[in-house]
Coordinates of C-alpha atoms and ligand atoms in Angstrom, one line a residue:
Chain A
M1 CA 105.9 -60.3 44.0
S2 CA 108.3 -62.4 40.7
N3 CA 106.1 -61.6 37.9
E4 CA 108.6 -63.1 35.7
R5 CA 108.4 -66.4 37.3
L6 CA 104.4 -65.9 36.3
E7 CA 104.5 -65.1 32.9
S8 CA 107.2 -67.7 32.1
G9 CA 105.4 -70.6 33.8
D10 CA 102.9 -72.3 31.8
D11 CA 99.6 -73.2 33.5
I12 CA 99.8 -75.7 36.6
I13 CA 96.4 -76.4 37.1
I14 CA 93.9 -76.5 33.8
C15 CA 90.2 -77.0 34.3
R16 CA 87.9 -76.6 31.5
D17 CA 84.1 -76.2 31.8
V18 CA 84.2 -78.3 34.8
H19 CA 80.3 -79.7 35.9
K20 CA 79.3 -81.7 38.9
W21 CA 75.9 -82.8 40.3
F22 CA 74.8 -83.9 43.5
G23 CA 72.0 -86.2 42.6
D24 CA 69.9 -83.4 40.5
F25 CA 71.7 -80.8 42.4
H26 CA 74.0 -78.9 39.7
V27 CA 76.8 -77.7 42.3
L28 CA 79.9 -76.6 39.7
R29 CA 78.2 -75.0 36.5
G30 CA 81.3 -75.0 34.0
V31 CA 84.0 -73.7 35.9
N32 CA 86.8 -72.5 33.7
L33 CA 90.3 -71.7 35.5
A34 CA 93.9 -71.6 34.9
V35 CA 96.9 -71.4 37.4
K36 CA 100.2 -70.6 36.8
R37 CA 103.1 -72.2 38.6
G38 CA 104.0 -70.0 41.8
E39 CA 100.8 -68.4 41.8
V40 CA 98.3 -67.8 44.3
V41 CA 94.5 -67.6 44.1
V42 CA 92.2 -66.9 47.0
I43 CA 88.7 -68.3 46.1
C44 CA 86.2 -66.5 48.5
G45 CA 82.2 -66.6 48.0
P46 CA 79.1 -67.1 49.9
S47 CA 78.2 -70.6 51.7
G48 CA 77.4 -73.2 49.8
S49 CA 78.1 -71.8 46.4
G50 CA 80.5 -74.7 45.8
K51 CA 84.0 -73.5 46.6
S52 CA 85.0 -76.7 48.5
T53 CA 83.5 -79.2 46.2
F54 CA 85.3 -77.3 43.2
I55 CA 88.9 -77.5 44.7
R56 CA 88.4 -80.8 45.8
T57 CA 87.6 -82.1 42.2
I58 CA 91.2 -80.8 41.6
N59 CA 92.7 -83.8 43.6
R60 CA 89.6 -86.3 42.8
L61 CA 88.2 -86.5 46.0
E62 CA 85.0 -85.2 44.5
E63 CA 85.2 -86.7 40.4
H64 CA 83.8 -84.3 38.3
Q65 CA 81.4 -85.4 35.8
K66 CA 82.0 -82.9 32.6
G67 CA 84.9 -81.0 31.5
T68 CA 88.7 -81.1 31.7
I69 CA 91.3 -81.1 34.2
I70 CA 94.6 -81.2 33.9
V71 CA 97.2 -81.1 36.6
D72 CA 100.8 -80.4 35.8
G73 CA 100.3 -82.1 32.5
I74 CA 98.1 -85.2 33.6
E75 CA 94.5 -85.4 32.7
L76 CA 92.3 -86.5 35.4
T77 CA 90.7 -89.6 34.0
Q78 CA 88.8 -92.8 35.3
D79 CA 92.5 -94.2 35.4
M80 CA 93.1 -94.5 39.3
R81 CA 97.3 -94.4 38.1
N82 CA 96.3 -90.7 37.2
V83 CA 94.4 -90.1 40.2
A84 CA 97.3 -91.5 42.6
A85 CA 100.1 -89.8 40.7
I86 CA 97.7 -85.8 40.5
R87 CA 97.6 -86.9 44.4
S88 CA 100.5 -87.2 45.5
E89 CA 101.7 -83.6 43.4
I90 CA 98.9 -81.7 45.1
G91 CA 98.4 -81.2 49.3
M92 CA 95.6 -80.3 51.2
V93 CA 94.7 -78.2 54.1
F94 CA 91.2 -78.9 55.4
Q95 CA 89.2 -76.8 57.8
S96 CA 88.9 -79.0 60.3
F97 CA 92.6 -79.9 60.2
N98 CA 91.5 -84.0 60.0
L99 CA 95.1 -84.9 61.6
F100 CA 95.2 -88.6 62.4
P101 CA 94.5 -88.8 66.2
H102 CA 96.0 -92.4 66.5
L103 CA 99.0 -91.2 65.2
K104 CA 101.9 -88.6 66.7
V105 CA 102.6 -85.6 65.0
I106 CA 105.7 -86.7 63.6
D107 CA 104.1 -89.9 62.8
N108 CA 101.3 -87.9 61.3
V109 CA 103.9 -86.2 59.1
T110 CA 106.0 -89.1 58.2
L111 CA 103.4 -91.7 57.3
A112 CA 102.7 -90.6 53.6
P113 CA 106.8 -90.1 52.3
I114 CA 106.7 -93.4 54.0
W115 CA 104.1 -95.4 52.7
V116 CA 103.4 -93.2 49.4
R117 CA 107.1 -92.2 48.4
K118 CA 109.0 -95.1 50.1
W119 CA 111.3 -92.7 51.7
P120 CA 113.4 -95.1 54.6
K121 CA 112.0 -93.9 58.2
E122 CA 115.1 -92.3 58.7
K123 CA 114.8 -89.7 56.0
A124 CA 111.1 -89.4 56.4
E125 CA 111.7 -88.0 60.1
K126 CA 114.6 -85.5 58.9
V127 CA 112.2 -84.0 56.8
A128 CA 109.2 -83.6 58.9
M129 CA 111.4 -82.0 61.8
E130 CA 112.9 -79.4 58.8
L131 CA 108.9 -79.1 58.6
L132 CA 107.9 -79.2 62.3
E133 CA 111.1 -76.6 62.6
R134 CA 109.4 -74.3 59.4
V135 CA 105.8 -74.6 60.8
G136 CA 107.9 -73.1 64.1
I137 CA 106.5 -76.3 66.8
P138 CA 109.4 -79.2 66.7
E139 CA 109.0 -79.2 70.1
Q140 CA 105.2 -81.0 69.4
A141 CA 106.9 -84.0 67.6
H142 CA 106.2 -86.8 69.7
K143 CA 102.7 -85.3 71.4
Y144 CA 99.8 -86.8 69.8
P145 CA 97.3 -84.5 67.9
G146 CA 94.7 -83.8 70.6
Q147 CA 97.3 -82.6 72.6
L148 CA 97.9 -79.8 70.4
S149 CA 96.0 -76.1 70.6
G150 CA 93.8 -76.0 66.6
G151 CA 96.6 -73.5 65.5
Q152 CA 98.8 -76.1 65.9
Q153 CA 97.2 -78.6 64.6
Q154 CA 96.9 -76.8 61.6
R155 CA 99.8 -76.2 61.6
V156 CA 100.6 -79.8 61.6
A157 CA 98.7 -80.3 58.9
I158 CA 100.2 -77.8 57.0
A159 CA 103.3 -79.8 57.4
R160 CA 102.3 -83.1 56.8
A161 CA 100.9 -81.8 53.0
L162 CA 104.4 -80.3 52.5
A163 CA 105.9 -83.6 53.5
M164 CA 105.3 -85.0 50.0
Q165 CA 107.0 -82.0 48.7
P166 CA 103.9 -81.4 46.6
K167 CA 103.9 -78.8 43.6
I168 CA 100.8 -77.3 44.5
M169 CA 98.7 -76.5 47.9
L170 CA 94.9 -76.7 48.3
F171 CA 93.5 -74.8 51.5
D172 CA 89.7 -75.1 52.5
E173 CA 88.8 -72.0 54.6
P174 CA 91.9 -73.2 56.9
T175 CA 91.6 -70.3 59.5
S176 CA 87.8 -71.0 59.9
A177 CA 87.6 -73.5 62.5
L178 CA 90.4 -71.4 64.8
D179 CA 89.9 -69.0 67.3
P180 CA 90.6 -65.8 66.7
E181 CA 94.0 -65.4 68.5
M182 CA 95.6 -68.3 66.6
I183 CA 94.5 -67.5 63.2
K184 CA 97.3 -65.5 62.8
E185 CA 99.8 -68.5 63.8
V186 CA 98.6 -70.7 60.4
L187 CA 98.6 -67.4 58.1
D188 CA 102.3 -66.4 58.8
V189 CA 102.6 -70.2 57.4
M190 CA 100.7 -69.4 55.0
R191 CA 102.2 -66.1 53.5
E192 CA 105.6 -67.4 54.1
L193 CA 104.8 -70.9 52.2
A194 CA 103.2 -68.7 49.4
H195 CA 106.4 -66.2 49.5
S196 CA 108.4 -69.8 48.3
G197 CA 107.0 -69.8 45.7
M198 CA 104.4 -72.7 46.2
T199 CA 101.2 -72.3 43.8
M200 CA 98.2 -72.1 46.0
I201 CA 94.7 -72.3 45.6
V202 CA 93.2 -70.8 49.1
I203 CA 89.2 -70.8 49.8
T204 CA 89.5 -68.1 52.8
H205 CA 87.3 -65.3 53.9
E206 CA 90.9 -63.8 55.6
M207 CA 90.7 -60.3 53.3
G208 CA 93.7 -59.3 55.0
F209 CA 95.7 -61.8 53.9
A210 CA 94.0 -62.2 50.2
K211 CA 94.9 -58.6 49.8
E212 CA 98.9 -59.3 50.8
V213 CA 99.3 -62.5 49.7
A214 CA 97.6 -63.3 46.1
H215 CA 98.0 -62.3 43.1
R216 CA 94.0 -63.2 42.0
I217 CA 90.9 -63.6 43.7
L218 CA 88.0 -65.0 42.7
F219 CA 84.0 -65.1 43.5
F220 CA 82.7 -68.3 43.4
D221 CA 78.5 -67.7 43.4
E222 CA 76.0 -70.5 42.7
G223 CA 78.7 -73.3 40.9
N224 CA 80.6 -71.0 39.6
I225 CA 83.2 -68.0 38.9
V226 CA 81.7 -64.7 39.0
E227 CA 84.9 -62.4 38.8
G228 CA 88.5 -62.9 39.1
N229 CA 90.9 -60.1 39.6
T230 CA 94.3 -58.8 41.3
P231 CA 93.0 -57.9 44.6
E232 CA 93.8 -53.9 43.8
E233 CA 91.3 -54.3 41.3
F234 CA 88.8 -56.6 43.0
F235 CA 88.5 -54.9 45.9
R236 CA 88.5 -50.9 44.1
N237 CA 86.1 -52.2 41.8
P238 CA 84.1 -55.0 41.4
R239 CA 82.6 -55.6 38.5
E240 CA 79.5 -57.9 39.6
E241 CA 76.6 -56.6 41.8
R242 CA 76.6 -59.7 43.8
T243 CA 80.4 -59.7 44.2
R244 CA 79.8 -56.2 45.9
L245 CA 77.0 -57.1 47.9
F246 CA 79.2 -60.5 49.1
L247 CA 82.2 -57.6 49.8
S248 CA 80.3 -55.4 51.8
Q249 CA 78.5 -57.9 54.1
I250 CA 82.4 -60.1 54.9
L251 CA 84.3 -56.4 55.1
T252 CA 81.8 -54.8 57.5
H253 CA 81.0 -58.1 59.5
Chain B
M1 CA 103.1 -68.0 106.3
T2 CA 101.6 -70.4 108.4
A3 CA 98.3 -69.2 107.8
I4 CA 98.7 -69.9 104.6
S5 CA 99.7 -73.3 104.5
E6 CA 96.9 -74.0 107.1
A7 CA 94.2 -72.3 104.6
V8 CA 95.3 -74.4 101.5
Q9 CA 95.3 -77.6 103.5
P10 CA 91.7 -79.6 103.3
P11 CA 89.4 -79.8 106.0
R12 CA 90.5 -82.1 108.4
S13 CA 86.7 -84.3 108.2
E14 CA 88.3 -84.9 104.3
I15 CA 91.2 -87.1 104.8
G16 CA 92.4 -90.2 106.0
V17 CA 90.3 -93.0 106.1
L18 CA 87.7 -91.9 108.2
G19 CA 87.0 -88.9 105.8
W20 CA 86.5 -90.8 102.8
V21 CA 84.3 -93.1 104.8
R22 CA 82.0 -90.5 106.1
K23 CA 82.9 -88.5 102.9
N24 CA 81.1 -91.5 100.5
L25 CA 79.4 -93.9 102.5
F26 CA 77.6 -91.6 105.3
S27 CA 77.2 -88.2 103.6
T28 CA 73.8 -87.8 104.1
W29 CA 71.2 -89.9 105.7
Y30 CA 69.8 -91.7 103.2
N31 CA 73.2 -92.7 102.0
A32 CA 73.8 -93.8 105.8
L33 CA 70.7 -95.9 105.9
L34 CA 72.3 -97.8 102.6
T35 CA 75.5 -98.3 103.7
L36 CA 74.5 -100.0 106.6
A37 CA 71.4 -101.7 105.1
S38 CA 74.5 -103.2 102.3
L39 CA 76.6 -103.7 105.3
G40 CA 74.1 -105.9 106.8
F41 CA 73.2 -108.0 103.4
I42 CA 77.0 -108.5 102.8
Y43 CA 77.4 -109.9 106.5
V44 CA 74.4 -112.2 106.2
V45 CA 75.6 -113.7 103.3
L46 CA 79.0 -113.8 103.7
R47 CA 78.9 -115.4 107.2
G48 CA 77.0 -118.0 105.5
L49 CA 79.2 -118.6 102.8
L50 CA 82.3 -118.5 104.9
T51 CA 81.2 -120.4 107.6
W52 CA 80.5 -123.5 105.2
A53 CA 83.5 -122.8 103.3
L54 CA 85.4 -123.1 106.3
T55 CA 83.9 -125.9 108.2
T56 CA 81.5 -128.1 106.7
A57 CA 83.0 -128.0 102.8
R58 CA 84.6 -130.9 101.8
W59 CA 87.3 -129.5 99.5
E60 CA 89.2 -132.8 98.9
V61 CA 86.9 -133.3 96.3
V62 CA 88.4 -130.7 94.5
T63 CA 92.1 -131.4 95.5
T64 CA 91.4 -135.0 95.1
N65 CA 90.6 -134.0 91.3
L66 CA 92.6 -131.5 90.7
T67 CA 94.5 -133.0 87.5
L68 CA 91.3 -134.2 86.3
F69 CA 90.0 -130.3 86.3
L70 CA 92.4 -129.0 85.1
I71 CA 93.6 -131.7 82.0
G72 CA 90.5 -134.1 81.6
P73 CA 91.6 -137.2 80.9
F74 CA 94.8 -136.4 79.1
P75 CA 97.2 -139.3 79.4
R76 CA 99.2 -138.6 82.6
Q77 CA 102.8 -139.7 81.6
Q78 CA 101.9 -137.0 78.9
V79 CA 101.8 -134.2 81.0
W80 CA 104.5 -132.9 80.5
R81 CA 103.7 -131.8 77.3
V82 CA 100.9 -129.4 78.7
W83 CA 103.8 -127.8 81.1
V84 CA 105.7 -127.6 78.1
C85 CA 103.2 -125.6 76.5
V86 CA 102.1 -123.3 79.2
L87 CA 106.0 -122.3 80.2
M88 CA 105.9 -121.5 76.6
V89 CA 103.3 -119.1 77.2
V90 CA 104.4 -117.8 80.1
L91 CA 107.7 -117.5 78.2
L92 CA 106.1 -115.3 75.5
G93 CA 103.9 -113.0 78.2
G94 CA 107.0 -112.2 79.9
L95 CA 109.0 -111.4 77.1
S96 CA 105.8 -109.3 75.2
M97 CA 106.1 -107.5 78.7
V98 CA 109.4 -106.4 78.3
A99 CA 109.1 -105.7 74.2
W100 CA 106.0 -103.7 74.7
G101 CA 106.4 -102.3 78.2
A102 CA 109.0 -100.1 77.7
P103 CA 109.2 -97.5 74.4
G104 CA 112.0 -97.7 72.7
R105 CA 114.2 -98.5 69.4
R106 CA 116.2 -101.1 70.9
H107 CA 113.2 -103.4 71.6
K108 CA 111.9 -103.3 67.8
W109 CA 113.6 -106.9 67.0
I110 CA 112.5 -108.1 70.3
R111 CA 109.0 -107.3 69.1
R112 CA 109.3 -109.0 66.0
W113 CA 110.8 -112.0 67.1
V114 CA 107.5 -111.9 69.8
T115 CA 105.5 -111.9 67.3
V116 CA 107.0 -114.5 65.3
G117 CA 106.4 -116.6 68.8
W118 CA 103.2 -115.8 69.2
L119 CA 102.7 -116.9 65.6
L120 CA 104.4 -120.3 65.7
S121 CA 102.8 -120.9 69.2
F122 CA 99.4 -122.1 68.2
P123 CA 101.1 -125.1 65.7
L124 CA 103.3 -126.0 67.9
T125 CA 101.3 -126.1 70.9
I126 CA 99.0 -128.1 68.6
M127 CA 101.9 -130.4 67.8
L128 CA 103.1 -130.7 70.8
L129 CA 99.6 -131.6 72.5
H130 CA 98.5 -134.1 69.3
G131 CA 101.9 -135.6 68.7
F132 CA 102.1 -138.2 66.3
A133 CA 100.6 -142.0 65.4
S134 CA 104.4 -143.2 64.9
S135 CA 106.1 -141.2 67.0
S136 CA 107.4 -142.7 70.3
L137 CA 108.8 -139.5 72.3
L138 CA 105.3 -137.9 71.1
P139 CA 102.9 -140.7 71.0
L140 CA 99.2 -139.6 69.9
V141 CA 97.2 -138.0 72.1
G142 CA 93.6 -137.4 70.1
T143 CA 91.2 -135.2 71.2
S144 CA 88.8 -137.0 72.7
Y145 CA 91.9 -137.1 75.6
W146 CA 91.8 -133.4 75.9
G147 CA 89.9 -132.2 78.7
G148 CA 89.3 -130.2 81.4
L149 CA 90.7 -126.0 81.7
L150 CA 92.9 -127.2 78.6
L151 CA 90.3 -127.9 76.3
T152 CA 88.4 -124.8 77.7
F153 CA 91.5 -122.9 76.7
L154 CA 91.9 -124.4 73.6
L155 CA 88.7 -124.0 72.1
A156 CA 88.7 -120.4 74.0
I157 CA 92.1 -119.1 72.3
V158 CA 91.5 -120.8 69.1
G159 CA 88.3 -119.1 68.9
I160 CA 89.2 -116.0 69.6
V161 CA 92.3 -116.0 67.0
A162 CA 90.3 -117.0 64.4
S163 CA 87.1 -115.4 65.0
F164 CA 88.4 -111.8 65.4
P165 CA 90.6 -111.3 61.7
L166 CA 87.3 -113.3 60.1
G167 CA 85.1 -110.9 62.0
V168 CA 87.2 -107.6 60.6
L169 CA 86.7 -109.0 57.2
L170 CA 83.1 -109.6 57.5
A171 CA 82.8 -106.1 59.0
L172 CA 84.7 -105.0 55.9
G173 CA 82.9 -107.1 53.4
R174 CA 79.6 -105.8 54.7
R175 CA 80.8 -102.1 53.9
S176 CA 82.5 -103.3 50.7
S177 CA 81.3 -101.5 47.1
L178 CA 80.9 -105.1 45.5
P179 CA 77.8 -106.4 45.8
V180 CA 78.3 -110.0 46.0
V181 CA 81.0 -109.4 49.0
R182 CA 78.4 -107.2 50.6
W183 CA 75.1 -109.0 50.2
F184 CA 77.2 -112.5 51.5
S185 CA 78.5 -110.9 54.4
I186 CA 75.0 -109.5 55.4
L187 CA 73.5 -112.7 54.8
Y188 CA 75.9 -114.5 56.9
I189 CA 76.1 -112.2 59.9
E190 CA 72.3 -111.7 59.9
L191 CA 72.0 -115.6 59.7
I192 CA 74.8 -116.5 62.4
R193 CA 73.2 -113.5 64.7
G194 CA 69.2 -115.1 64.3
V195 CA 70.7 -118.7 65.6
P196 CA 71.4 -119.7 69.3
L197 CA 75.3 -121.0 69.5
V198 CA 73.7 -123.9 70.6
T199 CA 72.3 -124.7 67.5
V200 CA 75.7 -123.9 65.3
L201 CA 77.6 -126.0 67.6
F202 CA 75.2 -128.9 66.8
T203 CA 75.2 -128.0 63.2
A204 CA 79.2 -128.6 63.0
A205 CA 78.9 -131.0 65.5
V206 CA 76.1 -133.7 63.7
M207 CA 75.6 -132.0 60.2
L208 CA 78.9 -130.7 59.1
P209 CA 79.7 -134.7 58.4
L210 CA 76.6 -135.4 56.1
F211 CA 78.0 -132.5 53.7
L212 CA 81.7 -133.8 53.7
P213 CA 82.3 -136.2 51.4
E214 CA 82.4 -140.1 52.5
G215 CA 85.5 -140.9 54.6
M216 CA 86.6 -137.6 55.3
R217 CA 86.4 -137.0 58.8
V218 CA 86.3 -134.0 60.8
D219 CA 87.9 -134.3 64.4
K220 CA 85.2 -133.3 67.0
V221 CA 87.2 -130.5 68.6
L222 CA 88.2 -129.0 65.6
R223 CA 84.5 -129.1 64.5
A224 CA 83.6 -127.3 67.4
M225 CA 86.3 -124.5 67.1
V226 CA 84.9 -124.4 63.8
G227 CA 81.3 -123.6 65.2
F228 CA 82.8 -121.1 68.0
T229 CA 84.6 -119.4 65.3
L230 CA 82.1 -118.9 62.9
F231 CA 79.4 -117.9 65.9
T232 CA 81.8 -115.4 67.1
A233 CA 82.8 -114.1 64.4
A234 CA 79.4 -112.5 62.9
Y235 CA 79.2 -110.6 66.5
I236 CA 82.6 -109.3 66.3
A237 CA 82.1 -107.8 62.8
E238 CA 78.6 -106.2 64.3
N239 CA 81.3 -104.3 66.9
V240 CA 83.4 -103.7 64.1
R241 CA 81.3 -101.7 62.4
G242 CA 80.3 -99.9 65.1
G243 CA 83.8 -98.6 65.5
L244 CA 84.3 -98.5 61.5
A245 CA 81.2 -96.1 61.5
A246 CA 82.9 -94.1 63.9
V247 CA 85.5 -92.6 62.3
P248 CA 84.7 -89.3 60.4
L249 CA 84.6 -88.8 56.9
G250 CA 87.1 -86.2 57.2
Q251 CA 90.0 -89.3 58.1
Y252 CA 89.3 -91.1 54.6
E253 CA 89.5 -87.7 52.9
A254 CA 92.7 -86.5 54.6
A255 CA 94.8 -89.8 53.9
R256 CA 93.5 -90.1 50.3
A257 CA 94.6 -86.6 49.5
L258 CA 98.2 -87.6 50.8
G259 CA 98.2 -89.9 48.0
L260 CA 97.3 -93.3 50.1
S261 CA 96.2 -96.1 48.2
G262 CA 92.7 -97.5 49.6
W263 CA 94.3 -100.7 51.4
Q264 CA 97.0 -98.1 53.3
V265 CA 93.6 -95.5 54.1
M266 CA 92.1 -99.2 55.6
G267 CA 95.2 -100.3 57.2
L268 CA 96.9 -97.5 58.5
I269 CA 94.3 -94.8 59.3
V270 CA 90.7 -96.3 59.7
L271 CA 91.2 -99.9 61.4
P272 CA 93.2 -98.6 64.2
Q273 CA 91.2 -96.1 64.6
A274 CA 88.2 -98.0 64.6
L275 CA 89.5 -101.3 66.8
R276 CA 90.7 -98.8 69.1
A277 CA 87.2 -98.0 70.0
V278 CA 86.0 -101.2 69.9
I279 CA 88.1 -102.7 72.3
P280 CA 85.4 -102.9 75.6
P281 CA 82.5 -104.8 73.1
V282 CA 85.3 -106.9 71.3
V283 CA 86.8 -108.1 74.7
G284 CA 83.3 -108.3 76.0
Q285 CA 82.3 -111.0 73.0
F286 CA 86.0 -113.0 73.9
I287 CA 85.0 -113.3 77.4
T288 CA 81.2 -114.2 76.3
L289 CA 83.2 -117.1 73.9
F290 CA 85.2 -118.1 76.9
K291 CA 82.4 -119.0 79.3
D292 CA 80.1 -120.2 75.9
T293 CA 82.7 -122.9 75.4
S294 CA 80.9 -124.6 78.5
L295 CA 78.0 -125.1 75.7
V296 CA 80.3 -128.5 74.2
V297 CA 78.5 -130.6 76.9
I298 CA 75.8 -131.1 74.3
I299 CA 78.3 -132.5 71.7
G300 CA 80.2 -134.7 74.3
L301 CA 83.1 -132.8 75.0
L302 CA 84.7 -133.3 78.4
D303 CA 85.3 -129.6 79.1
L304 CA 86.0 -128.1 82.7
L305 CA 81.8 -128.0 83.0
N306 CA 81.6 -131.1 82.1
I307 CA 84.5 -132.5 84.0
A308 CA 82.9 -131.3 87.0
K309 CA 79.5 -133.1 86.3
S310 CA 81.4 -136.4 86.1
V311 CA 83.1 -135.5 89.0
V312 CA 79.9 -135.1 91.1
A313 CA 78.8 -138.6 90.0
Q314 CA 82.1 -139.8 91.8
P315 CA 80.4 -142.7 94.3
Q316 CA 83.2 -141.4 97.2
F317 CA 82.0 -137.5 96.5
M318 CA 78.5 -138.1 96.1
G319 CA 76.3 -134.7 97.0
L320 CA 79.4 -132.3 96.5
K321 CA 77.9 -130.0 93.8
R322 CA 78.5 -127.1 96.2
E323 CA 82.4 -127.4 96.2
V324 CA 82.8 -128.3 92.8
Y325 CA 80.1 -126.2 90.6
L326 CA 81.6 -123.1 93.5
F327 CA 85.6 -124.2 92.4
V328 CA 84.7 -124.3 88.6
A329 CA 82.3 -120.7 89.0
V330 CA 85.8 -119.0 91.0
I331 CA 87.8 -120.6 87.8
Y332 CA 85.5 -119.2 85.1
F333 CA 85.9 -116.1 87.0
V334 CA 89.2 -115.1 87.4
F335 CA 90.2 -115.6 83.7
S336 CA 87.0 -113.7 83.0
Y337 CA 87.8 -110.6 84.9
A338 CA 91.5 -111.1 84.0
M339 CA 90.7 -110.6 80.2
S340 CA 88.4 -107.5 81.4
Y341 CA 91.3 -106.0 83.3
A342 CA 93.8 -106.3 80.5
S343 CA 91.0 -105.1 78.2
Q344 CA 91.0 -101.9 80.5
R345 CA 94.8 -101.7 80.6
L346 CA 95.1 -102.4 76.9
E347 CA 92.4 -99.0 76.0
K348 CA 94.8 -97.4 78.3
A349 CA 97.8 -97.9 77.1
L350 CA 96.2 -97.4 73.7
G351 CA 93.9 -94.5 74.5
V352 CA 96.8 -91.7 74.9
G353 CA 96.3 -90.4 71.3
E354 CA 92.4 -89.8 72.3
R355 CA 93.6 -87.1 74.8
Ligands
LIG1 N1 78.6 -85.1 49.5 C1 77.2 -84.6 49.0 N2 75.9 -84.7 48.8 C2 75.6 -83.9 48.4 N3 75.4 -82.9 48.5 C3 76.5 -81.9 48.7 C4 77.6 -82.5 49.2 N4 78.4 -82.3 49.4 C5 78.1 -80.8 49.3 N5 77.0 -80.8 48.7 C6 76.1 -79.5 48.7 O1 76.8 -78.8 47.4 C7 77.0 -77.2 47.8 C8 78.5 -77.0 47.8 O2 78.9 -77.6 49.1 P1 80.5 -76.6 49.1 O3 81.3 -77.1 47.7 O4 80.6 -77.1 50.3 O5 80.0 -75.1 49.4 P2 81.1 -74.4 49.7 O6 82.0 -74.7 49.7 O7 81.0 -73.5 48.8 O8 80.3 -73.6 50.9 C9 75.6 -77.1 49.1 O9 74.3 -77.2 48.8 C10 76.2 -78.5 49.7 O10 75.3 -79.0 50.6
LIG2 MG1 83.2 -74.9 52.2

C-alpha cells in the first residue's frame, strides 16, 4: 500500500507507558504504541489479555491511570473538552453492534452529526445515505435495527461511526458476534475503508483479513504488547514463544 | 389442481364460529366441563343483575342527579366554562390524532402547535374554571365548588402530568454520581413508599398549613394535588429505575463514543428506551392514581365518590345505594379501561423498533 503516506505522516496516536487497574487487577501494564496516519494496525491476543480495555482508553471509554495518550496532538486528560474533541475524531465499532434500537437506521447514522456537529438535518441525511450506499445497504435506511441481520447491523454501525467523519476508526472484534456467512460482508466494508486511507486499529482474529489489509500486527498478552511486525514477518517468523503458541491455536482451529 | 387446492384447505372443523367454539371451548372433556360451569355461573350472575337493572332498579336517582355527579356544586350558570374546557380537550385530542396518526413531514408543524396547545390547556383550564374575583365574565368559582367527575379528573390529570417528570427526575437522581442528590432521592422514594397514601393526603391537607408562614393559605384542592403528585412520583421513580436498569451498557458506550454529551446520552438514547419499557407499569400507576383520588373523601373534597355518598343520603332517594354505586363503579371502570387500552396502543405504536 501507499508507503509514502506512512513515512511522511506523523503519529496520530501516541501511547506511552499506559497503565490501568480494575481495582487491584493490573489490566494494562505500560503499553507503548505509536500509530501513523493512514496506518492499519491489527491487534490479536488471548481473551482477557486487555485488548478491548486498551483500545477503549484511546477514546476514553476507559480512563488510564498512568502514562500518556495523545490523539492527533490532543492529550487525553481530565479535561472533558479534550475528551469530547477526541471522541468526535474517533469512530468506534463494537462486537455487539450497539445500534440504538429505538431509532431507524437512518436516524442512527444522523444522530451524532445533528447533535454533536450541529449539521442541518438535510445535510446529515444526505451524508448518511451516501454512507449507507457505501456500506451497501441504502435500501434498509427506514427500517429499525432489530429488523436487520447481524451483518447488516454491523455495517450500519460502521456507517454511523463514519458519519462523524472521524480520522481514526477503532474496531473491537467487529465480526466475532456474526454468523460465518455474514463475516465477509463486514470485512469487505472494512477492507474498502482501509484502502481509502483511514487510520484503523482493529482487534480481530480474522488472520486472512489481517494478512491482506494490516500494515502491522500486534500480539497482546497479559496487559501489554508482546511483539509487533508486518504481517509477513509476524506470521512467518514470530519472535516470542507465546505468539507462536497463540498463532498455532487460532490458525489450526 | 383441485386436489391440491383442496389439500391446502384447513380441515372443516377448524373454520367458522363452530370450529372456533369447538377448538377453544370443547377441545377436551375437562375443557368442556369448565366451559359449561362458567356458562352456568355467568348465567346465574347476569340473570340476577340484569333482572334487577332492567326492572326493580330506580335509575332516576342517577338521571336526576347527573349534573351533580359530573360537576358537583359547580354553579349551574357557569357550566358553559366546563363545556369550553371539554371542547378544548376534545379538539386537541382530535388534532393529536391527525398529527400523530399518519407519518409524514407535513405534520411536523401541526405536531408542534398541538404540543403547545396541550401545554397551554392546563393553565387555561384552571383559569377558566377558577375565574377572577373582579371579573363579570368569569366570576370567581372557588375550588370548594369544584366537584364530581370534574374534580376527580382534575386531581388525576394534574397528578399524572406533574408526577411523571418528577418521578423521572427522582429515578435519575437515584443514579446520580452526586451523593447528596442520590441520598435525597433514595430517602424521598423510600419514605413515601413506606407510608399509605391516606397519610400523605392527610399531611398535605392538615399538617402543611402548620409549616407554612402565618397568613399564607394554600388551596385545599391544590394541597390534594400536591399530595397525589408527591406520592405517585415515588412509585413512578421506581418503575423508571427498572427501565433505566434494562438499558444495556453498550448503549451508553456507543452514544459516548459518538461524542454525545452526558445529557444527550440520557435524553436521546437512554430515557427513550427506558420509558418505552415502563409504559405498562407507569400507566398502571396512573390508573391507581385515578381511582385513589376517591380518598379525598377524608379531607372533605366533593369528588365523584363523595358526591355519590351525598346522593344516597338524599331523602327522596333513600336506600338506592346499589344504583348509585354501580353507576360510579362503571364510570371508574370506563376511564380506567380507556387508559389501559391507550397504553396498549401506545406500546404497539412505539414498539416497532423492538422487533
Ligand atoms: N469494567 C471492568 N471491571 C473489572 N474488570 C474488568 C472490566 N472490564 C474488563 N475487565 C477485566 O479485564 C481483563 C481484560 O479485559 P478485556 O480488555 O475485555 O480483554 P480482551 O478484550 O483482551 O478479551 C479481563 O480479565 C476482564 O475480566
Ligand atoms: Mg475484548
